[in-house]
């Protein structure tokens, strides 16, 4: 890979901003940083949204997820590139370490890599990377972000960093897990469960009522990969500006994250990856044949708090196009500043980079959009798929479009997010496969984006697909003006245009940025009034995993068969926006709120800066 380009932004070396879009970046950046706009907690943790009454991927606007932290790292890296000040980048990574990589990992040192999960009825393999990670970093703990945090401790579990159930008076972001069922049926549970709240055995939902006090975490690995990607760019930009030494400690932590991120490559039970049929029949793997080498849907780990002392970990069987990240892989392989220490990490990432490219090719329709993903576990139970799925398998993984995962597939944002990274990789390397993938997608995207006479834009919101690869086809089912999707699309087109010289792509990128800037600026950043017809679900009954189960939350809210989304979140009634919801529930007008998602604000800012850096405009 000798063709790696170290991007030189000559105009930036003078220390001044190059063009108009750099100025717009700073204006947007200052709005995000402005404390009155409430994008950050007092600790400096990015919330999911500035507003509190937002229910979408998280069930409260001031919860947050690893995605927001990863966008913060990317935003601050870009800020460093434009201003030469990389301290905010360092601080953004500190936030990751202080609040999202769990310190409470009791019994981690008792983890047995020869038996990573002690479960019955399923054959388990060995964890082939634990020992080298332990040797490289002198720790048995997992260095990966948990995905969800209750930043204001509104649930009151008090699972602040390193602590277990300190309660409502604990001060600081508290790790939580999202319950089972749909977002509206689920209820949050504590990551560390020492039976202080919930039922007599906390939130274990064990039929005997005698579960073991324990903790568990889960990662959304696309976020961890995005943080590594951002660190790679920070490394490039800091070198150009002569500020590398200031960020070296942060870069070594990014390398460590990239090393541990390999857990996402593995089957959850370290079973053989590919043609894995039968919970007991499909063998556990004794080596890396348990790796599918894709950025899968998750990494999970946990353990007991007391005796019997154990801990466990595993990857995920399902991998979608939307999570893949060629830039993170490229950086870990080629940039010595983020070189992982474990001896087989680079070889693993090399296989992954190639496998990710192959997955894009496999899932790309002839129209240009991508569809769904692949799984190592048919029907989530290592079932035996129909023959047509076997005929079209991807390295022995089955085409996957199961409920649950399929939910995430229709969203156009995943298309733009992921192709942005393919375009960046193409820009960095001129790789012909990446070029072909991006070029096909760009043609499709430009055919479904429209502009009105005032320059305002519309792009797909949801898409649906039919058929199986290689004959799958897509159609757009709804359109919207989403800020994040438009920003990521603009960035994709910018990188593609810079690498290929395609002037049409550059023009559409500029029109999208101008469209957001001219039509959707608000006091707090960018946004528009969105309609939340799904807010009728406040009275949705909860999904209780065990019949007859009943428990209590730290604030006294009772959880049982009659509880609703709202009844176990009584604080919502004190929210300043509550009257709008109450009015809707009482039969009034559908809820409309202008929502400012941190990731969207950051995505737009990054897209502005990218356009400036690539074209000096
Ligand atoms: C990619 O190819 C273009 C056109 O041949 C060339 O101008 C550019 O320098 C190449 N970039 C890299 C990273 O090799
Ligand atoms: C911060 O934002 C508030 C409200 O949006 C605004 O009134 C104030 O002028 C801003 N402060 C700065 C320093 O821009
Ligand atoms: C595995 O679990 C069983 C019961 O669930 C227990 O008896 C056994 O000791 C466990 N083995 C290990 C190695 O933890
Ligand atoms: C490894 O970690 C242990 C305890 O965490 C510490 O006592 C020891 O000094 C460390 N070893 C090295 C080589 O850093
Ligand atoms: C769990 O509770 C027990 C007894 O109530 C206590 O001794 C133990 O320290 C607690 N564990 C943690 C991790 O807080
Ligand atoms: C970045 O590097 C330049 C050149 O070495 C130096 O002048 C500047 O002070 C550095 N910036 C910071 C914030 O340290
Ligand atoms: C894993 O081990 C099996 C059986 O010993 C062997 O056939 C296979 O080639 C190995 N695979 C890898 C990836 O090392
Ligand atoms: C999927 O698995 C469930 C139980 O795990 C079973 O009831 C169902 O029939 C299976 N569906 C298919 C299509 O195999
Ligand atoms: C895709 O279409 C081709 C041509 O019609 C056909 O031969 C092939 O069997 C189809 N593949 C699948 C997986 O449907
Ligand atoms: C749920 O509501 C029904 C109907 O009012 C009632 O009979 C039942 O006892 C309630 N269950 C609990 C756990 O309170």
XYZ file of C-alpha atoms and ligand atoms in Angstrom:
757
model
C 0.000 0.000 0.000
C 2.745 2.416 -0.990
C 0.327 4.819 -2.603
C -0.968 6.264 0.665
C -1.454 9.941 0.172
C -0.587 12.341 2.949
C -2.947 15.142 2.222
C -1.311 18.530 2.238
C -3.490 21.563 2.761
C -0.988 24.194 1.836
C -3.163 27.166 2.651
C -3.700 25.866 6.148
C -0.026 25.952 6.978
C -0.188 29.720 7.224
C -2.508 29.205 10.181
C -5.454 30.938 8.578
C -8.601 29.321 7.296
C -8.571 28.590 3.613
C -12.027 29.413 2.378
C -15.572 30.390 3.057
C -16.626 26.910 4.158
C -13.970 26.954 6.868
C -15.584 30.110 8.251
C -18.987 28.447 8.169
C -17.452 25.472 9.979
C -16.287 27.741 12.795
C -19.682 29.389 13.078
C -21.366 25.998 13.358
C -18.635 24.732 15.713
C -19.133 27.692 18.048
C -22.836 26.966 18.265
C -22.119 23.359 19.187
C -19.576 24.447 21.805
C -21.848 27.150 23.275
C -22.920 25.890 26.712
C -26.359 27.538 26.423
C -27.161 25.171 23.582
C -26.761 22.126 25.836
C -24.950 19.718 23.559
C -22.596 18.763 26.388
C -23.043 17.795 30.026
C -21.103 19.594 32.735
C -18.424 16.904 32.408
C -18.059 17.573 28.680
C -19.965 14.471 27.573
C -21.950 14.929 24.337
C -25.669 14.246 24.773
C -27.683 12.487 22.071
C -29.729 15.662 21.551
C -29.747 19.149 22.975
C -33.469 18.677 23.745
C -34.470 16.196 26.466
C -37.832 14.963 25.208
C -36.571 12.846 22.329
C -37.281 9.160 21.910
C -35.544 7.451 18.993
C -32.382 5.314 19.266
C -32.152 6.347 22.916
C -35.241 6.789 25.086
C -34.266 10.212 26.443
C -32.448 13.077 24.726
C -29.918 13.458 27.517
C -28.880 9.875 27.356
C -26.003 9.366 25.000
C -24.355 6.661 23.011
C -20.895 5.750 21.800
C -21.894 7.193 18.418
C -22.003 10.707 19.907
C -18.548 10.272 21.478
C -17.142 9.105 18.137
C -18.611 12.130 16.349
C -17.121 14.360 19.028
C -13.652 12.933 18.402
C -14.096 13.443 14.653
C -15.400 16.999 15.100
C -12.463 17.954 17.329
C -9.949 16.366 14.949
C -11.300 18.570 12.172
C -11.170 21.571 14.509
C -7.490 20.805 15.043
C -6.905 20.558 11.298
C -8.377 23.990 10.731
C -7.003 25.841 13.741
C -3.876 23.945 14.839
C -5.380 23.432 18.289
C -5.629 19.711 18.998
C -6.353 19.992 22.715
C -10.111 19.586 22.178
C -9.312 16.382 20.272
C -7.315 15.086 23.251
C -10.143 16.069 25.557
C -12.734 14.280 23.410
C -10.748 11.077 23.768
C -10.440 11.652 27.526
C -14.239 11.714 27.633
C -14.297 8.311 25.932
C -11.946 6.915 28.547
C -13.492 8.626 31.542
C -17.098 7.856 30.706
C -17.563 5.184 28.034
C -14.864 2.525 28.422
C -15.999 0.708 31.560
C -13.595 0.524 34.494
C -15.826 -1.856 36.455
C -14.853 -5.235 34.965
C -14.808 -7.418 38.072
C -13.426 -10.938 37.578
C -11.936 -10.023 34.191
C -8.707 -11.702 35.311
C -10.632 -14.942 35.797
C -11.724 -14.983 32.162
C -10.925 -18.317 30.580
C -10.108 -17.855 26.877
C -10.435 -21.617 26.358
C -14.035 -21.366 27.471
C -15.151 -17.776 26.803
C -18.805 -18.457 27.625
C -20.063 -21.110 29.998
C -23.403 -21.903 28.406
C -25.279 -25.148 27.976
C -26.703 -26.473 24.733
C -24.235 -24.685 22.500
C -20.700 -25.588 21.460
C -18.212 -22.831 22.232
C -14.736 -22.289 20.773
C -11.654 -20.544 22.152
C -10.913 -16.821 22.191
C -7.775 -16.584 20.029
C -6.839 -12.951 20.777
C -7.201 -12.650 24.568
C -3.674 -13.746 25.431
C -1.923 -11.480 22.969
C -4.063 -8.495 24.036
C -3.262 -9.212 27.665
C 0.458 -9.413 26.928
C 0.429 -6.285 24.784
C -1.516 -4.059 27.195
C -0.981 -5.741 30.563
C -4.694 -5.961 31.278
C -7.502 -8.471 31.229
C -10.068 -5.693 30.811
C -11.796 -5.021 27.505
C -10.914 -1.605 26.008
C -14.096 -0.832 24.041
C -16.899 1.675 24.574
C -20.141 0.474 26.122
C -22.808 1.923 23.843
C -25.331 3.606 26.166
C -25.066 6.092 29.027
C -27.641 7.890 31.155
C -25.629 11.110 31.283
C -27.734 12.966 33.856
C -28.374 9.764 35.888
C -32.076 10.379 35.437
C -32.910 6.693 35.988
C -30.897 6.991 39.179
C -28.946 3.704 39.029
C -25.739 5.586 39.703
C -23.516 3.252 37.688
C -20.952 5.988 37.291
C -17.485 5.015 36.146
C -16.060 2.237 38.336
C -19.082 2.085 40.666
C -22.082 -0.174 41.047
C -25.533 1.186 41.894
C -24.613 4.237 43.918
C -28.181 5.450 43.364
C -29.907 8.702 42.386
C -27.518 10.950 44.317
C -24.477 9.787 42.382
C -23.100 12.533 40.238
C -22.112 11.759 36.669
C -22.923 9.670 33.609
C -24.309 6.257 34.508
C -23.924 3.165 32.316
C -27.261 1.581 31.332
C -28.557 -1.172 29.089
C -31.681 -0.954 26.964
C -34.313 -3.561 27.720
C -35.742 -6.138 25.333
C -38.577 -5.466 22.897
C -39.057 -2.389 20.755
C -37.851 0.999 21.966
C -41.332 1.809 23.256
C -41.742 -1.581 24.957
C -38.307 -1.668 26.530
C -37.104 -0.337 29.847
C -33.569 0.464 30.859
C -31.679 -1.779 33.223
C -28.408 -1.188 35.076
C -25.186 -2.523 33.492
C -24.013 -3.417 36.983
C -26.785 -5.174 38.862
C -26.114 -5.858 42.549
C -29.831 -6.349 43.303
C -30.319 -2.878 44.779
C -33.260 -2.111 42.423
C -35.717 -4.145 40.354
C -36.950 -7.391 41.921
C -35.311 -9.409 44.692
C -32.689 -10.488 42.181
C -32.490 -7.155 40.439
C -33.070 -7.269 36.709
C -31.916 -10.858 36.101
C -35.420 -12.106 35.224
C -34.431 -15.587 36.364
C -37.296 -18.032 36.790
C -35.951 -19.107 40.187
C -35.631 -15.525 41.436
C -32.045 -16.384 42.341
C -29.860 -14.855 39.667
C -26.224 -14.000 40.281
C -25.223 -10.346 40.865
C -23.453 -9.434 37.653
C -22.596 -6.821 35.063
C -22.793 -6.748 31.272
C -21.792 -4.358 28.515
C -22.448 -4.126 24.800
C -20.679 -2.130 22.081
C -21.942 -0.561 18.858
C -18.675 -1.179 17.002
C -19.330 1.279 14.160
C -18.802 4.006 16.773
C -15.512 2.573 18.006
C -14.396 2.247 14.391
C -15.390 5.869 13.727
C -13.290 6.991 16.694
C -10.285 5.139 15.229
C -11.002 6.666 11.808
C -11.050 10.147 13.382
C -7.776 9.439 15.181
C -6.221 8.418 11.863
C -7.224 11.750 10.318
C -6.016 13.614 13.405
C -2.670 11.887 12.984
C -2.421 13.039 9.354
C -3.535 16.579 10.081
C -1.382 17.040 13.178
C 1.669 15.888 11.221
C 1.009 18.468 8.556
C 0.686 21.214 11.128
C 3.650 20.140 13.238
C 1.462 19.245 16.222
C 1.884 15.478 16.263
C 3.675 15.201 19.605
C 0.740 16.847 21.374
C -1.608 14.035 20.387
C 0.677 10.984 20.522
C -0.706 9.737 23.870
C -4.224 9.915 22.431
C -3.171 8.143 19.252
C -1.712 5.246 21.218
C -5.068 4.837 22.943
C -6.788 4.840 19.544
C -4.395 2.069 18.479
C -5.398 0.092 21.565
C -9.071 0.574 20.761
C -8.405 -0.662 17.229
C -6.674 -3.712 18.648
C -9.618 -4.648 20.903
C -12.101 -3.760 18.176
C -11.095 -7.038 16.545
C -13.556 -8.734 18.889
C -16.238 -7.536 16.472
C -14.805 -9.958 13.878
C -15.747 -13.033 15.885
C -18.770 -15.207 16.222
C -20.432 -14.581 19.622
C -19.529 -18.093 20.781
C -16.282 -18.340 18.801
C -17.920 -20.975 16.648
C -16.647 -21.619 13.156
C -17.452 -18.676 10.869
C -19.110 -19.903 7.699
C -21.457 -22.840 7.077
C -22.238 -22.915 10.770
C -25.389 -25.019 11.138
C -26.568 -26.415 14.453
C -26.022 -25.013 17.943
C -24.216 -28.149 18.963
C -23.212 -29.510 15.552
C -21.403 -26.402 14.336
C -18.056 -26.712 16.109
C -16.358 -24.185 18.328
C -13.194 -22.995 16.647
C -9.754 -23.541 18.190
C -8.196 -20.745 16.140
C -9.223 -17.731 14.083
C -11.572 -19.715 11.876
C -14.205 -18.183 14.205
C -13.564 -14.774 12.582
C -15.735 -13.462 9.766
C -13.466 -10.358 9.746
C -16.363 -7.916 9.299
C -17.416 -5.063 11.556
C -20.405 -6.780 13.052
C -23.366 -5.539 15.017
C -21.796 -5.877 18.455
C -19.285 -6.942 21.027
C -20.571 -7.983 24.421
C -18.900 -8.819 27.675
C -19.645 -9.164 31.347
C -19.136 -11.166 34.494
C -20.229 -11.939 37.994
C -19.737 -9.493 40.853
C -18.937 -12.163 43.404
C -18.546 -15.932 43.671
C -18.734 -17.987 41.531
C -16.283 -15.612 39.916
C -16.338 -15.613 36.147
C -16.398 -13.318 33.153
C -17.242 -13.807 29.533
C -17.041 -12.064 26.136
C -17.976 -12.519 22.478
C -18.463 -10.852 19.100
C -21.544 -10.904 16.893
C -22.809 -13.069 14.059
C -24.526 -10.336 12.017
C -22.690 -7.814 9.808
C -24.358 -5.084 7.768
C -22.909 -2.802 5.111
C -23.619 0.200 7.334
C -20.976 -0.522 9.989
C -17.964 -1.232 7.753
C -15.059 1.205 7.967
C -12.234 0.913 5.433
C -10.523 4.058 6.749
C -10.144 2.655 10.257
C -8.710 -0.546 8.766
C -6.397 1.406 6.457
C -5.152 3.582 9.321
C -4.478 0.693 11.698
C -2.548 -1.127 8.969
C -0.539 1.792 7.582
C -0.196 4.610 10.089
C 2.578 3.848 12.587
C 1.110 6.405 15.019
C -1.934 4.207 15.559
C -0.211 0.867 15.155
C -1.809 -1.779 17.397
C 0.666 -3.593 19.651
C -0.661 -7.149 19.547
C 1.376 -9.236 17.077
C -1.447 -10.467 14.836
C -3.559 -7.284 14.785
C -2.277 -5.876 11.520
C -2.679 -9.174 9.680
C -6.248 -9.398 10.973
C -7.043 -5.877 9.828
C -5.546 -6.628 6.394
C -7.885 -9.571 5.981
C -10.732 -7.411 7.255
C -10.046 -4.592 4.816
C -10.250 -6.944 1.884
C -13.308 -8.726 3.295
C -15.111 -5.416 3.842
C -14.510 -4.403 0.219
C -15.838 -7.777 -0.849
C -18.932 -7.334 1.328
C -19.693 -3.995 -0.298
C -19.401 -5.625 -3.718
C -21.659 -8.475 -2.627
C -24.352 -6.218 -1.132
C -24.340 -3.504 -3.790
C -27.301 -3.632 -6.145
C -26.857 -2.989 -9.838
C -28.583 0.336 -9.142
C -25.860 1.379 -6.710
C -27.465 1.256 -3.247
C -26.542 -1.432 -0.711
C -28.836 -3.990 0.894
C -28.787 -5.566 4.359
C -25.971 -7.869 5.427
C -24.820 -11.366 6.282
C -25.014 -13.639 9.312
C -23.224 -16.635 10.755
C -26.359 -17.649 12.652
C -29.414 -18.291 10.544
C -32.628 -17.316 12.326
C -30.485 -16.244 15.306
C -30.170 -19.882 16.279
C -27.601 -21.403 13.913
C -30.487 -22.767 11.864
C -30.389 -24.380 8.445
C -31.202 -21.802 5.758
C -33.162 -22.482 2.563
C -31.126 -23.658 -0.417
C -31.221 -20.327 -2.247
C -29.412 -18.688 0.674
C -26.806 -21.428 0.660
C -26.259 -20.994 -3.061
C -25.613 -17.300 -2.644
C -23.565 -17.458 0.573
C -20.766 -15.004 1.323
C -17.737 -16.888 2.691
C -20.271 -19.310 4.149
C -22.272 -16.496 5.795
C -25.937 -16.243 4.908
C -27.615 -13.190 3.464
C -29.399 -11.664 6.469
C -32.563 -9.651 6.665
C -34.121 -10.799 9.909
C -36.455 -8.656 11.960
C -34.508 -6.633 14.467
C -31.528 -6.099 12.261
C -33.603 -5.365 9.181
C -35.068 -2.404 11.070
C -31.820 -0.565 10.599
C -31.527 -1.400 6.952
C -34.091 0.917 5.343
C -32.572 4.107 6.737
C -30.786 6.040 3.995
C -28.334 7.481 6.540
C -26.483 4.173 6.747
C -25.926 4.316 2.990
C -24.359 7.760 3.197
C -22.379 7.048 6.372
C -20.775 3.952 4.979
C -20.122 5.183 1.455
C -18.449 8.274 2.891
C -15.804 5.929 4.293
C -15.437 4.055 1.004
C -14.973 7.400 -0.757
C -12.373 8.494 1.809
C -10.499 5.249 1.290
C -10.639 5.732 -2.476
C -9.331 9.273 -2.005
C -6.490 8.023 0.188
C -5.381 5.144 -2.014
C -6.919 5.274 -5.504
C -7.997 1.689 -4.882
C -9.886 0.635 -8.008
C -12.460 -1.484 -6.196
C -13.304 1.368 -3.833
C -13.536 3.660 -6.818
C -15.979 1.371 -8.620
C -18.158 0.946 -5.517
C -18.264 4.669 -4.794
C -18.859 5.669 -8.379
C -21.872 3.367 -8.685
C -23.344 4.596 -5.396
C -22.750 8.258 -6.266
C -24.621 7.856 -9.557
C -27.568 6.361 -7.682
C -27.503 8.982 -4.917
C -27.458 11.844 -7.403
C -30.462 10.320 -9.162
C -32.574 10.400 -5.972
C -31.597 13.813 -4.566
C -33.663 16.778 -5.695
C -33.395 20.538 -5.235
C -36.213 23.057 -5.434
C -35.954 26.455 -7.100
C -34.714 28.019 -3.840
C -31.937 25.497 -3.483
C -33.557 23.504 -0.674
C -32.974 19.761 -0.963
C -34.808 16.475 -0.494
C -33.171 13.085 -0.192
C -34.288 9.549 0.610
C -35.319 8.747 4.159
C -36.219 5.084 3.858
C -35.561 2.599 1.110
C -36.783 -0.947 0.639
C -35.306 -3.825 -1.262
C -36.498 -7.018 -2.871
C -34.738 -10.181 -3.944
C -31.395 -11.672 -2.977
C -27.874 -10.647 -4.008
C -26.735 -10.396 -6.728
C -30.230 -9.708 -8.042
C -31.594 -7.513 -5.247
C -33.200 -4.216 -6.209
C -34.003 -1.140 -4.144
C -36.653 1.553 -4.264
C -37.045 4.706 -2.228
C -40.147 4.604 -0.013
C -39.922 8.030 1.630
C -38.021 11.275 1.358
C -36.914 13.864 3.933
C -34.502 16.687 4.595
C -32.426 14.962 7.252
C -29.412 17.061 8.211
C -27.143 14.136 8.991
C -27.855 12.156 5.826
C -27.425 15.277 3.704
C -24.131 16.100 5.411
C -22.710 12.604 5.038
C -23.814 12.536 1.400
C -22.133 15.901 0.793
C -18.919 14.564 2.304
C -19.097 11.380 0.221
C -19.539 13.413 -2.945
C -16.705 15.757 -1.924
C -14.183 12.960 -1.434
C -15.334 11.265 -4.598
C -15.027 14.500 -6.570
C -11.600 15.270 -5.126
C -10.324 11.804 -6.025
C -11.943 11.468 -9.451
C -12.238 15.042 -10.684
C -15.996 14.573 -11.178
C -17.310 18.145 -11.267
C -20.993 17.161 -11.063
C -20.394 15.391 -7.745
C -18.606 18.455 -6.410
C -21.465 20.689 -7.477
C -24.097 18.530 -5.759
C -21.968 18.398 -2.592
C -21.821 22.187 -2.540
C -25.549 22.509 -3.195
C -26.331 20.200 -0.259
C -24.114 22.209 2.099
C -25.601 25.478 0.841
C -29.114 24.042 1.107
C -28.598 23.178 4.783
C -26.903 26.479 5.529
C -29.389 28.706 3.725
C -32.608 26.960 4.725
C -32.078 25.136 8.011
C -29.937 27.305 10.272
C -31.292 27.778 13.799
C -30.026 29.475 16.946
C -28.565 26.213 18.125
C -27.063 24.991 14.862
C -29.083 23.425 12.084
C -32.430 21.674 12.164
C -36.060 21.835 11.186
C -39.380 21.033 12.759
C -39.849 17.270 12.688
C -43.132 15.425 13.062
C -43.227 12.726 15.740
C -46.402 10.791 15.031
C -44.940 7.808 16.929
C -45.293 9.764 20.182
C -48.721 8.164 20.637
C -46.669 5.288 22.052
C -46.149 6.917 25.443
C -48.939 4.680 26.712
C -47.483 1.551 25.121
C -47.379 -1.390 27.572
C -43.897 -2.670 28.384
C -42.462 -5.989 27.320
C -41.718 -7.921 30.535
C -39.308 -10.799 29.798
C -40.684 -12.997 32.598
C -44.395 -13.505 33.228
C -45.558 -12.096 36.544
C -42.289 -10.218 37.117
C -42.428 -6.966 39.038
C -39.754 -4.563 40.211
C -39.050 -0.969 41.148
C -36.858 1.771 39.773
C -34.623 3.949 41.968
C -37.214 6.772 41.854
C -39.997 4.418 42.989
C -41.653 3.909 39.587
C -43.132 0.403 39.525
C -42.476 -1.987 36.625
C -45.051 -4.735 36.078
C -47.428 -6.123 33.459
C -49.523 -2.942 33.535
C -46.649 -0.459 33.258
C -46.279 1.727 30.199
C -43.423 3.553 28.558
C -44.483 6.702 30.406
C -45.377 5.196 33.773
C -41.818 3.981 34.356
C -40.402 7.305 33.162
C -42.484 9.625 35.297
C -39.864 12.381 35.011
C -41.052 13.060 31.459
C -44.064 14.856 32.914
C -41.735 17.518 34.298
C -40.061 18.112 30.942
C -40.497 21.622 29.502
C -41.794 20.092 26.248
C -44.276 17.788 27.999
C -47.397 19.931 27.327
C -46.870 19.397 23.578
C -46.961 15.629 24.093
C -49.882 15.734 26.513
C -51.852 17.749 23.987
C -51.129 15.156 21.301
C -52.090 12.268 23.603
C -55.321 14.128 24.402
C -56.214 14.163 20.717
C -54.569 17.442 19.781
C -52.153 18.201 16.980
C -49.365 15.758 16.189
C -46.119 16.520 18.018
C -43.677 18.729 16.157
C -40.312 19.488 17.707
C -37.169 20.965 16.244
C -34.575 18.428 17.352
C -30.844 19.090 17.473
C -28.970 15.801 17.430
C -25.340 16.163 18.422
C -24.151 13.753 15.731
C -26.019 15.645 13.022
C -24.601 18.989 14.131
C -21.130 17.473 14.101
C -21.709 15.712 10.779
C -22.643 19.004 9.156
C -19.663 20.837 10.655
C -17.284 18.085 9.502
C -18.790 18.182 6.002
C -18.240 21.960 5.794
C -14.623 21.643 6.899
C -14.017 18.744 4.520
C -15.263 20.739 1.570
C -12.951 23.580 2.540
C -9.927 21.320 3.004
C -10.447 19.424 -0.246
C -11.173 22.365 -2.507
C -9.727 25.403 -0.688
C -13.088 27.088 -0.998
C -4.869 8.952 -7.835
O -4.914 9.055 -9.230
C -4.963 10.392 -9.675
C -5.194 10.378 -11.187
O -4.413 9.387 -11.784
C -3.688 11.101 -9.259
O -3.748 12.439 -9.677
C -3.553 11.037 -7.751
O -2.343 11.595 -7.330
C -3.631 9.609 -7.266
N -3.701 9.578 -5.820
C -3.027 8.725 -5.083
C -3.299 8.772 -3.617
O -2.255 7.920 -5.536
C -24.703 31.169 22.966
O -26.004 30.821 22.551
C -26.986 31.686 23.091
C -28.371 31.115 22.763
O -28.382 30.312 21.647
C -26.754 33.080 22.537
O -27.722 33.957 23.050
C -25.361 33.562 22.913
O -25.081 34.801 22.321
C -24.325 32.543 22.461
N -23.013 32.922 22.964
C -21.962 33.065 22.195
C -20.674 33.375 22.867
O -22.018 32.922 20.987
C -20.346 -23.571 34.195
O -21.654 -23.438 34.670
C -22.105 -24.525 35.451
C -23.558 -24.346 35.855
O -24.131 -23.309 35.191
C -21.233 -24.632 36.691
O -21.627 -25.771 37.441
C -19.786 -24.791 36.273
O -18.961 -24.770 37.416
C -19.366 -23.667 35.350
N -18.037 -23.905 34.864
C -17.101 -22.962 34.847
C -15.778 -23.368 34.283
O -17.293 -21.825 35.249
C 0.967 -4.776 34.869
O -0.144 -4.440 35.682
C 0.056 -4.785 37.049
C -1.233 -4.559 37.821
O -2.194 -3.920 37.101
C 1.192 -3.950 37.608
O 1.393 -4.285 38.977
C 2.439 -4.229 36.814
O 3.482 -3.385 37.249
C 2.192 -4.002 35.327
N 3.354 -4.460 34.575
C 3.920 -3.704 33.657
C 5.070 -4.317 32.926
O 3.544 -2.577 33.411
C -22.752 -5.846 46.184
O -23.421 -5.889 47.419
C -22.695 -6.565 48.415
C -23.553 -6.735 49.671
O -24.651 -5.929 49.644
C -21.435 -5.801 48.731
O -20.676 -6.465 49.717
C -20.610 -5.694 47.453
O -19.464 -4.897 47.683
C -21.425 -5.091 46.335
N -20.677 -5.209 45.091
C -20.348 -4.138 44.350
C -19.569 -4.408 43.110
O -20.689 -3.021 44.631
C 1.170 23.416 16.854
O 2.426 23.347 16.258
C 2.932 24.620 15.883
C 4.207 24.385 15.075
O 5.072 23.540 15.793
C 3.189 25.437 17.132
O 3.625 26.720 16.769
C 1.868 25.546 17.890
O 2.088 26.199 19.117
C 1.277 24.187 18.154
N -0.043 24.353 18.706
C -0.328 24.088 19.955
C -1.727 24.350 20.378
O 0.496 23.657 20.745
C -7.937 -23.711 12.247
O -7.750 -25.031 12.642
C -8.276 -25.982 11.716
C -8.211 -27.357 12.352
O -7.045 -27.543 13.108
C -7.513 -25.879 10.417
O -8.028 -26.776 9.485
C -7.677 -24.462 9.875
O -6.891 -24.273 8.730
C -7.270 -23.424 10.916
N -7.698 -22.125 10.435
C -7.038 -21.021 10.665
C -7.651 -19.758 10.150
O -5.994 -20.989 11.290
C -36.625 -19.645 13.791
O -36.388 -20.134 15.094
C -37.530 -20.196 15.930
C -37.132 -20.653 17.308
O -35.829 -20.288 17.621
C -38.539 -21.123 15.316
O -39.708 -21.119 16.091
C -38.870 -20.690 13.896
O -39.693 -21.635 13.280
C -37.602 -20.534 13.086
N -37.941 -19.966 11.789
C -37.461 -20.429 10.641
C -37.898 -19.725 9.417
O -36.669 -21.339 10.605
C -29.872 -13.863 -10.502
O -30.369 -13.693 -11.828
C -29.720 -14.539 -12.758
C -30.197 -14.140 -14.150
O -31.580 -14.014 -14.167
C -30.055 -15.980 -12.425
O -29.403 -16.847 -13.317
C -29.571 -16.269 -10.993
O -29.967 -17.561 -10.613
C -30.147 -15.259 -10.028
N -29.533 -15.473 -8.724
C -30.257 -15.499 -7.592
C -29.485 -15.743 -6.319
O -31.454 -15.288 -7.562
C -52.959 -5.155 36.113
O -54.217 -4.638 35.859
C -55.279 -5.594 35.975
C -56.565 -4.937 35.525
O -56.751 -3.756 36.211
C -55.328 -6.098 37.401
O -56.309 -7.103 37.506
C -53.965 -6.667 37.772
O -53.931 -7.040 39.124
C -52.861 -5.661 37.536
N -51.561 -6.273 37.758
C -50.691 -5.819 38.659
C -49.390 -6.558 38.794
O -50.906 -4.842 39.331
